[in-house]
Tab-separated table of C-alpha atoms in Angstrom:
chain	number	residue	atom	x	y	z
A	880	UNK	CA	8.080	8.747	25.126
A	881	UNK	CA	8.564	8.374	28.888
A	882	UNK	CA	9.910	11.429	30.704
A	883	UNK	CA	13.177	10.865	32.562
A	884	UNK	CA	13.229	10.721	36.387
A	885	UNK	CA	15.670	13.632	36.643
A	886	UNK	CA	15.576	17.152	35.274
A	887	UNK	CA	19.298	17.049	34.505
A	888	UNK	CA	19.636	13.593	33.014
A	889	UNK	CA	22.953	13.994	31.155
A	890	UNK	CA	24.798	12.225	33.968
A	891	UNK	CA	28.442	11.619	33.025
A	892	UNK	CA	27.423	11.316	29.369
A	893	UNK	CA	30.385	10.823	27.035
A	894	UNK	CA	29.343	9.450	23.649
A	895	UNK	CA	31.310	6.753	21.852
A	896	UNK	CA	32.573	7.573	18.331
A	897	UNK	CA	31.153	5.177	15.681
A	898	UNK	CA	34.604	3.765	14.884
A	899	UNK	CA	35.116	2.693	18.498
A	900	UNK	CA	31.585	1.363	18.805
A	901	UNK	CA	32.374	-0.934	15.877
A	902	UNK	CA	35.740	-1.848	17.395
A	903	UNK	CA	34.070	-3.125	20.568
A	904	UNK	CA	31.360	-4.864	18.538
A	905	UNK	CA	34.126	-6.718	16.681
A	906	UNK	CA	35.997	-7.720	19.836
A	907	UNK	CA	32.886	-9.413	21.201
A	908	UNK	CA	31.682	-10.727	17.814
A	909	UNK	CA	28.413	-9.056	18.769
A	910	UNK	CA	27.220	-8.558	15.179
A	911	UNK	CA	27.594	-12.233	14.298
A	912	UNK	CA	25.878	-13.274	17.520
A	913	UNK	CA	22.967	-10.921	16.848
A	914	UNK	CA	22.412	-12.433	13.434
A	915	UNK	CA	22.532	-15.938	14.912
A	916	UNK	CA	19.700	-15.186	17.335
A	917	UNK	CA	21.243	-13.442	20.358
A	918	UNK	CA	19.396	-10.517	21.988
A	919	UNK	CA	21.541	-7.366	22.293
A	920	UNK	CA	21.049	-4.284	24.510
A	921	UNK	CA	22.865	-1.072	25.387
A	922	UNK	CA	21.765	-0.273	28.995
A	923	UNK	CA	23.051	3.336	28.917
A	924	UNK	CA	22.437	3.980	25.241
A	925	UNK	CA	23.159	7.691	24.813
A	926	UNK	CA	22.318	8.478	21.205
A	927	UNK	CA	22.388	4.774	20.420
A	928	UNK	CA	25.651	4.411	18.523
A	929	UNK	CA	26.135	0.706	19.320
A	930	UNK	CA	22.623	-0.273	18.223
A	931	UNK	CA	22.630	2.039	15.184
A	932	UNK	CA	26.005	0.678	14.019
A	933	UNK	CA	24.707	-2.897	14.239
A	934	UNK	CA	21.729	-1.928	12.078
A	935	UNK	CA	23.896	-0.029	9.582
A	936	UNK	CA	26.233	-2.996	9.245
A	937	UNK	CA	23.317	-5.340	8.515
A	938	UNK	CA	21.887	-2.946	5.898
A	939	UNK	CA	25.306	-2.584	4.279
A	940	UNK	CA	25.516	-6.382	4.052
A	941	UNK	CA	22.155	-6.496	2.296
A	942	UNK	CA	20.170	-8.124	5.102
A	943	UNK	CA	16.423	-7.365	5.203
A	944	UNK	CA	15.292	-5.586	8.368
A	945	UNK	CA	12.670	-7.892	9.857
A	946	UNK	CA	10.533	-7.630	12.985
A	947	UNK	CA	12.354	-10.633	14.388
A	948	UNK	CA	15.838	-9.209	13.792
A	949	UNK	CA	15.088	-5.707	15.141
A	950	UNK	CA	13.106	-7.188	18.022
A	951	UNK	CA	16.347	-8.690	19.324
A	952	UNK	CA	17.803	-5.182	19.903
A	953	UNK	CA	17.330	-3.195	23.102
A	954	UNK	CA	18.069	0.405	24.055
A	955	UNK	CA	17.803	2.020	27.524
A	956	UNK	CA	18.626	5.670	28.194
A	957	UNK	CA	17.780	8.147	30.976
A	958	UNK	CA	18.094	11.346	28.885
A	959	UNK	CA	14.974	12.105	26.785
A	960	UNK	CA	16.956	14.300	24.388
A	961	UNK	CA	19.382	11.450	23.648
A	962	UNK	CA	16.390	9.132	23.248
A	963	UNK	CA	14.950	11.432	20.575
A	964	UNK	CA	18.293	11.461	18.731
A	965	UNK	CA	18.315	7.658	18.793
A	966	UNK	CA	14.740	7.380	17.534
A	967	UNK	CA	15.486	9.826	14.718
A	968	UNK	CA	18.541	7.797	13.679
A	969	UNK	CA	16.648	4.503	13.896
A	970	UNK	CA	13.734	5.865	11.867
A	971	UNK	CA	16.132	7.160	9.252
A	972	UNK	CA	17.806	3.741	9.032
A	973	UNK	CA	14.797	1.398	9.040
A	974	UNK	CA	11.684	3.600	8.994
A	975	UNK	CA	8.597	2.336	10.825
A	976	UNK	CA	10.358	-0.961	11.505
A	977	UNK	CA	12.206	0.833	14.346
A	978	UNK	CA	9.091	0.306	16.477
A	979	UNK	CA	10.173	-3.302	17.056
A	980	UNK	CA	13.354	-2.282	18.899
A	981	UNK	CA	12.972	-2.740	22.663
A	982	UNK	CA	13.054	0.953	23.593
A	983	UNK	CA	13.091	2.389	27.141
A	984	UNK	CA	13.496	6.007	28.236
A	985	UNK	CA	14.419	4.979	31.776
A	986	UNK	CA	17.125	5.036	34.415
A	987	UNK	CA	18.510	1.509	34.422
A	988	UNK	CA	19.572	1.979	38.067
A	989	UNK	CA	16.114	2.835	39.357
A	990	UNK	CA	13.384	1.492	37.084
A	991	UNK	CA	12.664	-2.202	36.812
A	992	UNK	CA	12.941	-3.541	33.257
A	993	UNK	CA	11.619	-7.068	32.860
A	994	UNK	CA	13.269	-7.803	29.486
A	995	UNK	CA	16.281	-10.141	29.378
A	996	UNK	CA	19.148	-10.022	26.889
A	997	UNK	CA	21.999	-12.345	25.938
A	998	UNK	CA	24.556	-9.567	25.408
A	999	UNK	CA	25.007	-6.077	26.846
A	1000	UNK	CA	27.313	-3.601	25.145
A	1001	UNK	CA	27.979	0.038	25.841
A	1002	UNK	CA	29.789	2.876	27.525
A	1003	UNK	CA	28.494	3.558	31.085
A	1004	UNK	CA	28.583	7.145	32.484
A	1005	UNK	CA	31.917	8.719	33.403
A	1006	UNK	CA	31.383	10.314	36.812
A	1007	UNK	CA	32.280	9.663	40.463
A	1008	UNK	CA	29.649	9.312	43.145
A	1009	UNK	CA	30.937	12.467	44.869
A	1010	UNK	CA	30.303	14.526	41.714
A	1011	UNK	CA	26.613	13.619	41.434
A	1012	UNK	CA	23.847	16.009	42.465
A	1013	UNK	CA	22.730	15.790	46.095
A	1014	UNK	CA	19.290	14.479	45.126
A	1015	UNK	CA	20.694	11.702	42.954
A	1016	UNK	CA	23.201	10.743	45.654
A	1017	UNK	CA	20.355	10.215	48.075
A	1018	UNK	CA	18.576	7.983	45.565
A	1019	UNK	CA	21.650	5.851	44.862
A	1020	UNK	CA	23.249	5.463	48.327
A	1021	UNK	CA	21.282	2.353	49.244
A	1022	UNK	CA	21.858	0.843	45.797
A	1023	UNK	CA	25.631	1.047	46.245
A	1024	UNK	CA	25.181	-0.793	49.539
A	1025	UNK	CA	22.711	-3.428	48.279
A	1026	UNK	CA	25.022	-4.226	45.352
A	1027	UNK	CA	27.910	-4.808	47.773
A	1028	UNK	CA	29.985	-1.960	46.345
A	1029	UNK	CA	30.324	-0.277	49.753
A	1030	UNK	CA	29.630	-1.522	53.261
A	1031	UNK	CA	27.447	1.317	54.567
A	1032	UNK	CA	26.226	4.855	53.927
A	1033	UNK	CA	29.232	6.373	55.708
A	1034	UNK	CA	31.554	4.556	53.279
A	1035	UNK	CA	29.726	6.131	50.342
A	1036	UNK	CA	30.008	9.578	51.873
A	1037	UNK	CA	33.649	9.372	52.896
A	1038	UNK	CA	36.236	6.697	52.038
A	1039	UNK	CA	34.470	5.339	48.940
A	1040	UNK	CA	33.090	8.617	47.620
A	1041	UNK	CA	35.410	8.339	44.600
A	1042	UNK	CA	33.742	5.150	43.443
A	1043	UNK	CA	32.735	5.342	39.784
A	1044	UNK	CA	29.052	5.351	38.884
A	1045	UNK	CA	30.055	2.920	36.115
A	1046	UNK	CA	30.643	0.241	38.779
A	1047	UNK	CA	27.002	0.441	39.883
A	1048	UNK	CA	25.687	0.603	36.310
A	1049	UNK	CA	27.628	-2.500	35.268
A	1050	UNK	CA	26.468	-4.471	38.315
A	1051	UNK	CA	22.806	-3.509	38.027
A	1052	UNK	CA	22.666	-3.984	34.263
A	1053	UNK	CA	24.334	-7.385	34.290
A	1054	UNK	CA	22.542	-8.637	37.391
A	1055	UNK	CA	19.072	-7.705	36.192
A	1056	UNK	CA	19.175	-7.691	32.392
A	1057	UNK	CA	21.423	-10.588	31.373
A	1058	UNK	CA	20.011	-14.006	30.669
A	1059	UNK	CA	21.819	-17.007	32.254
A	1060	UNK	CA	25.498	-17.141	31.219
A	1061	UNK	CA	25.067	-13.948	29.210
A	1062	UNK	CA	27.961	-11.720	28.155
A	1063	UNK	CA	28.715	-8.003	28.365
A	1064	UNK	CA	31.248	-5.725	26.687
A	1065	UNK	CA	31.887	-2.278	28.136
A	1066	UNK	CA	34.260	0.642	27.994
A	1067	UNK	CA	35.001	1.481	31.624
A	1068	UNK	CA	37.463	3.336	33.895
A	1069	UNK	CA	40.644	1.344	34.520
A	1070	UNK	CA	40.343	2.309	38.196
A	1071	UNK	CA	37.746	-0.438	38.647
A	1072	UNK	CA	40.631	-2.911	38.311
A	1073	UNK	CA	43.675	-0.840	39.265
A	1074	UNK	CA	42.222	1.614	41.791
A	1075	UNK	CA	42.599	1.525	45.548
A	1076	UNK	CA	39.935	0.687	48.100
A	1077	UNK	CA	37.132	2.693	46.453
A	1078	UNK	CA	36.508	-0.242	44.093
A	1079	UNK	CA	37.367	-3.076	46.462
A	1080	UNK	CA	33.674	-3.972	46.782
A	1081	UNK	CA	33.200	-4.080	43.021
A	1082	UNK	CA	36.060	-6.568	42.767
A	1083	UNK	CA	33.993	-9.110	44.693
A	1084	UNK	CA	32.293	-9.611	41.282
A	1085	UNK	CA	28.716	-10.001	42.493
A	1086	UNK	CA	25.771	-8.471	40.653
A	1087	UNK	CA	22.278	-8.723	42.144
A	1088	UNK	CA	23.371	-11.899	43.917
A	1089	UNK	CA	24.869	-13.383	40.741
A	1090	UNK	CA	28.593	-13.896	40.271
A	1091	UNK	CA	30.330	-12.600	37.162
A	1092	UNK	CA	33.813	-12.795	35.694
A	1093	UNK	CA	36.049	-10.595	33.571
A	1094	UNK	CA	37.200	-12.616	30.547
A	1095	UNK	CA	39.633	-10.149	28.960
A	1096	UNK	CA	40.747	-6.509	29.100
A	1097	UNK	CA	42.102	-4.107	26.465
A	1098	UNK	CA	43.996	-1.324	28.240
A	1099	UNK	CA	44.298	1.956	26.297
A	1100	UNK	CA	47.376	4.000	27.149
A	1101	UNK	CA	48.108	5.886	23.888
A	1102	UNK	CA	44.895	6.215	21.900
A	1103	UNK	CA	42.354	8.792	23.050
A	1104	UNK	CA	38.871	7.400	22.396
A	1105	UNK	CA	36.943	9.898	24.510
A	1106	UNK	CA	37.989	13.543	24.238
A	1107	UNK	CA	36.273	14.585	27.459
A	1108	UNK	CA	37.636	11.762	29.621
A	1109	UNK	CA	40.881	12.479	31.456
A	1110	UNK	CA	41.046	9.251	33.441
A	1111	UNK	CA	42.595	5.980	32.263
A	1112	UNK	CA	40.185	3.565	30.608
A	1113	UNK	CA	39.901	0.128	29.109
A	1114	UNK	CA	37.495	-2.225	27.380
A	1115	UNK	CA	36.462	-5.424	29.135
A	1116	UNK	CA	34.428	-8.540	28.465
A	1117	UNK	CA	32.242	-10.139	31.157
A	1118	UNK	CA	30.306	-13.343	31.653
A	1119	UNK	CA	27.492	-13.567	34.188
A	1120	UNK	CA	26.901	-16.662	36.368
A	1121	UNK	CA	30.573	-17.575	36.208
A	1122	UNK	CA	33.198	-17.350	38.973
A	1123	UNK	CA	36.199	-15.086	38.444
A	1124	UNK	CA	39.358	-17.038	37.675
A	1125	UNK	CA	42.949	-15.885	37.403
A	1126	UNK	CA	45.050	-15.002	35.577
A	1127	UNK	CA	43.012	-12.823	33.216
A	1128	UNK	CA	44.225	-12.018	29.705
A	1129	UNK	CA	45.096	-8.353	29.235
A	1130	UNK	CA	46.154	-6.566	26.061
A	1131	UNK	CA	48.184	-3.420	26.706
A	1132	UNK	CA	48.481	-0.807	23.973
A	1133	UNK	CA	52.103	-0.273	22.925
A	1134	UNK	CA	51.587	2.582	20.477
A	1135	UNK	CA	48.863	4.571	18.728
A	1136	UNK	CA	48.759	2.054	15.861
A	1137	UNK	CA	46.866	-0.303	18.165
A	1138	UNK	CA	49.660	-2.810	18.533
A	1139	UNK	CA	48.806	-4.877	21.560
A	1140	UNK	CA	51.121	-6.671	23.961
A	1141	UNK	CA	49.426	-9.587	25.670
A	1142	UNK	CA	50.002	-10.078	29.371
A	1143	UNK	CA	48.162	-11.581	32.339
A	1144	UNK	CA	46.626	-9.978	35.418
A	1145	UNK	CA	45.882	-11.144	38.943
A	1146	UNK	CA	45.158	-9.499	42.320
A	1147	UNK	CA	48.183	-8.344	44.305
A	1148	UNK	CA	47.407	-10.583	47.308
A	1149	UNK	CA	43.763	-10.905	48.346
A	1150	UNK	CA	41.067	-11.586	45.753
A	1151	UNK	CA	39.615	-8.053	46.031
A	1152	UNK	CA	42.992	-6.279	45.799
A	1153	UNK	CA	44.029	-4.162	42.837
A	1154	UNK	CA	45.031	-6.164	39.797
A	1155	UNK	CA	48.689	-6.370	38.789
A	1156	UNK	CA	50.648	-8.088	36.064
A	1157	UNK	CA	51.239	-11.769	36.702
A	1158	UNK	CA	54.950	-11.137	37.154
A	1159	UNK	CA	56.999	-14.146	38.197
A	1160	UNK	CA	59.820	-11.889	39.480
A	1161	UNK	CA	57.535	-10.343	42.089
A	1162	UNK	CA	57.215	-12.246	45.342
A	1163	UNK	CA	54.772	-10.578	47.774
A	1164	UNK	CA	55.694	-13.099	50.479
A	1165	UNK	CA	59.168	-11.554	50.631
A	1166	UNK	CA	57.700	-8.265	51.919
A	1167	UNK	CA	57.593	-8.360	55.708
A	1168	UNK	CA	57.110	-4.958	57.283
A	1169	UNK	CA	55.877	-5.521	60.838
A	1170	UNK	CA	53.941	-2.756	62.533
A	1171	UNK	CA	51.328	-2.408	65.278
A	1172	UNK	CA	47.752	-1.182	64.959
A	1173	UNK	CA	48.725	2.336	66.083
A	1174	UNK	CA	51.411	2.512	63.391
A	1175	UNK	CA	49.300	2.215	60.263
A	1176	UNK	CA	50.493	4.621	57.544
A	1177	UNK	CA	49.060	8.137	57.643
A	1178	UNK	CA	48.978	11.184	55.416
A	1179	UNK	CA	50.384	14.483	56.563
A	1180	UNK	CA	48.439	17.319	58.176
A	1181	UNK	CA	45.698	18.764	55.948
A	1182	UNK	CA	44.838	22.468	56.322
A	1183	UNK	CA	41.723	22.109	54.127
A	1184	UNK	CA	42.709	24.993	51.864
A	1185	UNK	CA	44.267	27.217	54.538
A	1186	UNK	CA	47.985	26.694	53.880
A	1187	UNK	CA	48.556	30.456	53.962
A	1188	UNK	CA	47.267	30.538	57.552
A	1189	UNK	CA	48.892	27.433	59.030
A	1190	UNK	CA	52.158	27.076	57.037
A	1191	UNK	CA	55.106	29.491	57.254
A	1192	UNK	CA	58.340	29.851	55.281
A	1193	UNK	CA	60.076	31.003	58.450
A	1194	UNK	CA	59.339	30.167	62.055
A	1195	UNK	CA	57.130	33.046	63.284
A	1196	UNK	CA	58.497	34.495	66.522
A	1197	UNK	CA	55.131	36.014	67.491
A	1198	UNK	CA	53.430	32.614	67.924
A	1199	UNK	CA	54.026	30.183	70.835
A	1200	UNK	CA	56.788	27.743	69.919
A	1201	UNK	CA	55.063	24.686	71.439
A	1202	UNK	CA	52.493	24.733	68.616
A	1203	UNK	CA	54.931	25.224	65.734
A	1204	UNK	CA	56.370	22.124	64.089
A	1205	UNK	CA	58.932	21.541	61.313
A	1206	UNK	CA	57.227	20.565	58.043
A	1207	UNK	CA	58.700	17.955	55.707
A	1208	UNK	CA	59.371	19.404	52.239
A	1209	UNK	CA	60.818	18.087	48.985
A	1210	UNK	CA	64.208	19.626	49.825
A	1211	UNK	CA	64.651	17.098	52.599
A	1212	UNK	CA	64.340	14.212	50.144
A	1213	UNK	CA	66.589	15.842	47.571
A	1214	UNK	CA	69.514	16.781	49.820
A	1215	UNK	CA	68.623	14.710	52.882
A	1216	UNK	CA	69.115	17.986	54.803
A	1217	UNK	CA	67.031	17.828	57.960
A	1218	UNK	CA	67.076	21.587	58.535
A	1219	UNK	CA	63.424	22.753	58.174
A	1220	UNK	CA	62.552	25.361	55.548
A	1221	UNK	CA	58.840	25.460	56.473
A	1222	UNK	CA	56.840	25.348	59.673
A	1223	UNK	CA	53.247	24.406	60.422
A	1224	UNK	CA	50.986	25.705	63.190
A	1225	UNK	CA	49.061	22.919	64.975
A	1226	UNK	CA	47.068	24.407	67.900
A	1227	UNK	CA	46.380	21.012	69.467
A	1228	UNK	CA	46.996	19.268	72.782
A	1229	UNK	CA	49.760	16.755	72.231
A	1230	UNK	CA	48.517	14.270	74.823
A	1231	UNK	CA	44.943	14.022	73.513
A	1232	UNK	CA	45.568	15.111	69.899
A	1233	UNK	CA	42.482	17.333	70.148
A	1234	UNK	CA	42.169	21.012	69.205
A	1235	UNK	CA	43.065	23.360	72.027
A	1236	UNK	CA	39.997	24.690	73.870
A	1237	UNK	CA	39.529	28.402	73.245
A	1238	UNK	CA	40.199	29.156	76.916
A	1239	UNK	CA	43.659	27.619	76.494
A	1240	UNK	CA	44.235	29.585	73.303
A	1241	UNK	CA	43.353	32.811	75.122
A	1242	UNK	CA	46.274	32.096	77.478
A	1243	UNK	CA	48.423	32.929	74.430
A	1244	UNK	CA	47.148	36.367	73.325
A	1245	UNK	CA	49.252	36.413	70.165
A	1246	UNK	CA	47.856	33.020	69.069
A	1247	UNK	CA	44.267	34.072	69.846
A	1248	UNK	CA	44.713	37.344	67.952
A	1249	UNK	CA	46.254	35.549	64.960
A	1250	UNK	CA	43.457	32.973	64.702
A	1251	UNK	CA	40.717	35.593	65.153
A	1252	UNK	CA	42.273	37.635	62.375
A	1253	UNK	CA	41.718	34.668	60.015
A	1254	UNK	CA	38.468	33.405	61.540
A	1255	UNK	CA	36.215	34.166	58.558
A	1256	UNK	CA	38.362	32.130	56.165
A	1257	UNK	CA	38.765	29.246	58.614
A	1258	UNK	CA	35.017	29.077	59.223
A	1259	UNK	CA	34.364	29.102	55.465
A	1260	UNK	CA	36.413	25.981	54.681
A	1261	UNK	CA	34.519	23.261	52.812
A	1262	UNK	CA	34.411	19.480	53.166
A	1263	UNK	CA	32.166	17.212	55.232
A	1264	UNK	CA	34.744	16.217	57.851
A	1265	UNK	CA	36.209	19.667	58.493
A	1266	UNK	CA	32.674	21.137	58.525
A	1267	UNK	CA	31.825	18.730	61.343
A	1268	UNK	CA	34.614	20.188	63.482
A	1269	UNK	CA	33.764	23.793	62.562
A	1270	UNK	CA	30.094	23.302	63.417
A	1271	UNK	CA	31.123	22.028	66.855
A	1272	UNK	CA	32.905	25.338	67.421
A	1273	UNK	CA	36.482	24.214	66.691
A	1274	UNK	CA	36.967	26.389	63.603
A	1275	UNK	CA	40.783	26.297	64.032
A	1276	UNK	CA	40.828	22.509	63.479
A	1277	UNK	CA	42.931	20.613	60.950
A	1278	UNK	CA	42.566	17.159	59.401
A	1279	UNK	CA	45.097	14.365	59.713
A	1280	UNK	CA	46.000	15.183	63.303
A	1281	UNK	CA	46.076	12.349	65.833
A	1282	UNK	CA	48.378	10.979	68.487
A	1283	UNK	CA	50.435	9.587	65.595
A	1284	UNK	CA	51.216	13.196	64.593
A	1285	UNK	CA	53.229	13.696	67.787
A	1286	UNK	CA	55.167	10.432	67.667
A	1287	UNK	CA	58.823	11.407	68.101
A	1288	UNK	CA	60.056	9.275	65.191
A	1289	UNK	CA	58.540	8.990	61.726
A	1290	UNK	CA	59.418	6.852	58.732
A	1291	UNK	CA	58.270	9.256	56.031
A	1292	UNK	CA	58.203	9.193	52.224
A	1293	UNK	CA	56.935	11.100	49.216
A	1294	UNK	CA	53.566	9.613	48.387
A	1295	UNK	CA	52.395	11.760	45.456
A	1296	UNK	CA	53.509	11.732	41.827
A	1297	UNK	CA	56.771	9.804	42.269
A	1298	UNK	CA	58.353	6.751	40.628
A	1299	UNK	CA	60.749	5.717	43.373
A	1300	UNK	CA	60.091	4.795	46.991
A	1301	UNK	CA	62.677	6.410	49.278
A	1302	UNK	CA	61.638	6.367	52.968
A	1303	UNK	CA	63.536	8.476	55.484
A	1304	UNK	CA	63.757	8.314	59.271
A	1305	UNK	CA	62.948	11.710	60.786
A	1306	UNK	CA	63.988	12.338	64.402
A	1307	UNK	CA	62.877	15.399	66.428
A	1308	UNK	CA	64.270	18.788	65.458
A	1309	UNK	CA	65.023	20.732	68.649
A	1310	UNK	CA	62.501	18.550	70.507
A	1311	UNK	CA	59.750	19.241	67.939
A	1312	UNK	CA	58.366	16.366	65.882
A	1313	UNK	CA	58.339	16.592	62.111
A	1314	UNK	CA	54.986	16.766	60.319
A	1315	UNK	CA	54.037	15.387	56.917
A	1316	UNK	CA	52.751	17.794	54.288
A	1317	UNK	CA	49.167	16.776	53.404
A	1318	UNK	CA	48.890	14.208	50.564
A	1319	UNK	CA	52.466	14.909	49.481
A	1320	UNK	CA	53.826	12.782	52.337
A	1321	UNK	CA	52.853	9.633	54.164
A	1322	UNK	CA	54.502	8.170	57.245
A	1323	UNK	CA	54.597	5.410	59.834
A	1324	UNK	CA	54.737	6.764	63.419
A	1325	UNK	CA	57.191	5.240	65.904
A	1326	UNK	CA	57.676	5.777	69.603
A	1327	UNK	CA	61.217	4.419	70.006
A	1328	UNK	CA	64.346	4.645	67.907
A	1329	UNK	CA	65.103	0.947	67.608
A	1330	UNK	CA	61.611	0.227	66.287
A	1331	UNK	CA	61.950	3.056	63.768
A	1332	UNK	CA	65.316	1.761	62.535
A	1333	UNK	CA	63.909	-1.759	62.096
A	1334	UNK	CA	60.900	-0.518	60.099
A	1335	UNK	CA	63.140	1.635	57.906
A	1336	UNK	CA	65.250	-1.422	57.044
A	1337	UNK	CA	62.163	-3.506	56.271
A	1338	UNK	CA	60.678	-0.710	54.125
A	1339	UNK	CA	63.896	-0.534	52.131
A	1340	UNK	CA	63.123	-3.900	50.511
A	1341	UNK	CA	63.290	-3.214	46.714
A	1342	UNK	CA	60.283	-5.505	46.269
A	1343	UNK	CA	58.125	-2.741	47.800
A	1344	UNK	CA	58.920	-0.260	45.031
A	1345	UNK	CA	58.230	-3.016	42.498
A	1346	UNK	CA	54.841	-3.585	44.154
A	1347	UNK	CA	53.932	0.093	43.807
A	1348	UNK	CA	54.931	0.057	40.136
A	1349	UNK	CA	52.810	-3.040	39.559
A	1350	UNK	CA	49.886	-1.309	41.264
A	1351	UNK	CA	49.826	1.182	38.382
A	1352	UNK	CA	50.847	4.217	40.412
A	1353	UNK	CA	54.085	5.449	38.801
A	1354	UNK	CA	54.019	9.239	38.623
A	1355	UNK	CA	50.384	9.372	39.759
A	1356	UNK	CA	48.738	10.988	42.760
A	1357	UNK	CA	48.295	7.607	44.468
A	1358	UNK	CA	51.920	6.498	44.064
A	1359	UNK	CA	52.488	5.510	47.719
A	1360	UNK	CA	49.447	6.788	49.576
A	1361	UNK	CA	48.622	5.115	52.927
A	1362	UNK	CA	45.846	2.930	51.508
A	1363	UNK	CA	48.225	1.414	49.005
A	1364	UNK	CA	51.030	0.935	51.538
A	1365	UNK	CA	48.706	-0.874	53.951
A	1366	UNK	CA	48.171	-3.556	51.310
A	1367	UNK	CA	51.753	-4.765	51.695
A	1368	UNK	CA	52.319	-4.473	55.447
A	1369	UNK	CA	52.039	-7.139	58.096
A	1370	UNK	CA	50.064	-5.648	60.978
A	1371	UNK	CA	50.275	-7.427	64.311
A	1372	UNK	CA	46.806	-6.334	65.435
A	1373	UNK	CA	43.475	-5.748	63.611
A	1374	UNK	CA	43.204	-2.325	61.985
A	1375	UNK	CA	40.676	0.069	63.457
A	1376	UNK	CA	40.962	3.435	61.723
A	1377	UNK	CA	39.426	6.282	63.709
A	1378	UNK	CA	39.203	9.916	62.647
A	1379	UNK	CA	39.094	12.680	65.265
A	1380	UNK	CA	36.110	14.909	64.516
A	1381	UNK	CA	36.532	17.467	67.279
């Protein structure tokens, strides 16, 4: 048995119950195809439930286990302990004949396997790139890029760090292991189809230079197949060497009795956008929200875990007023009362949107004393971007602060966990500009009142809320986050997003 490339090789392992292995086998008619001569493989085999269930079904039907029949089965798995469990089960089922199964204790992402198969079936690992070990991240970075899933290493580290490892597994397995016009059937996270920009590259549907297409999707919303998986998931069928065409058939679960409602899916606008229902009542061309490059939607100010230092329930009189700003809270949206109930400290220069130099802070003894009192906690904050600022000496920095933060007018909305899109126009409170509250709020900055009023009217188009609902965000954390809003805006200049790292 070959030893795995990693010491900890249970990477995102969530095993498929036998019932659901057979369910997916039936949807793809994999058993019948195996008997007719097709070669079948599970590229992330775990304990081998898909292959073992095929063998058990054949034995139950009285078929003799021949070298030819078993030789058309393949199993690949990184974890040596899971490999042993599979071999034990195979030996128990067919004895010494199990030696004819194409068996590999290998990482399908790293090790070259020359064998080709007609059908892949399985349940790829359930883990995000950002949750992998540092060593494994280093190994896989270039593979995410070479497969076209992200544009560069920085994308993997930052904006696309939430990309699912399953996306890479599916691409590598199909691109390298499938014979021409082969098929694949996988359980996979629904975010590959419905997620934001993290999976935009995957939706180009290229695998090792070969195109592939999704043929159908079963979307589970009631039944819990995997006890340890909290994310939404689906089952999908693929065909390699075939261009993606729309609409795609989708079966949505209506209740736990597996009653399915058939619908159709297509991208929202561009081919790599999130998929939405092919709804004839939705007209994306009717959405015309015109903004400039410097008005792209933004999240609120992020304290990086230091809310108790930067946010106050009452305006503190001992700190300089020019660095204290009214903070948007849920009360404002409920009562439309623009009297602030919270304040946020932003020790930044308004003109440059950079952290105040320490010499400037020392001109305000009370501010310097306050920050020094909390220095150890501020220096200890985690996260790659905030660490960059801290390591440059600006340990009082925040994230989400730019010149847009000090725009006098903001069209602001609740972007997290909502079902309705209700933007508000916020004008300065006693000459101080309102600030959004981290991921809870998003906003479009404006520098004159007439422009703000126009954008508010254009954002009030009911088709926008319908678009967010179609983008599968109702009640979720990504309900109306900036990335999703940008999909429906008309921007007069090319977008160039820059993050201050001072």
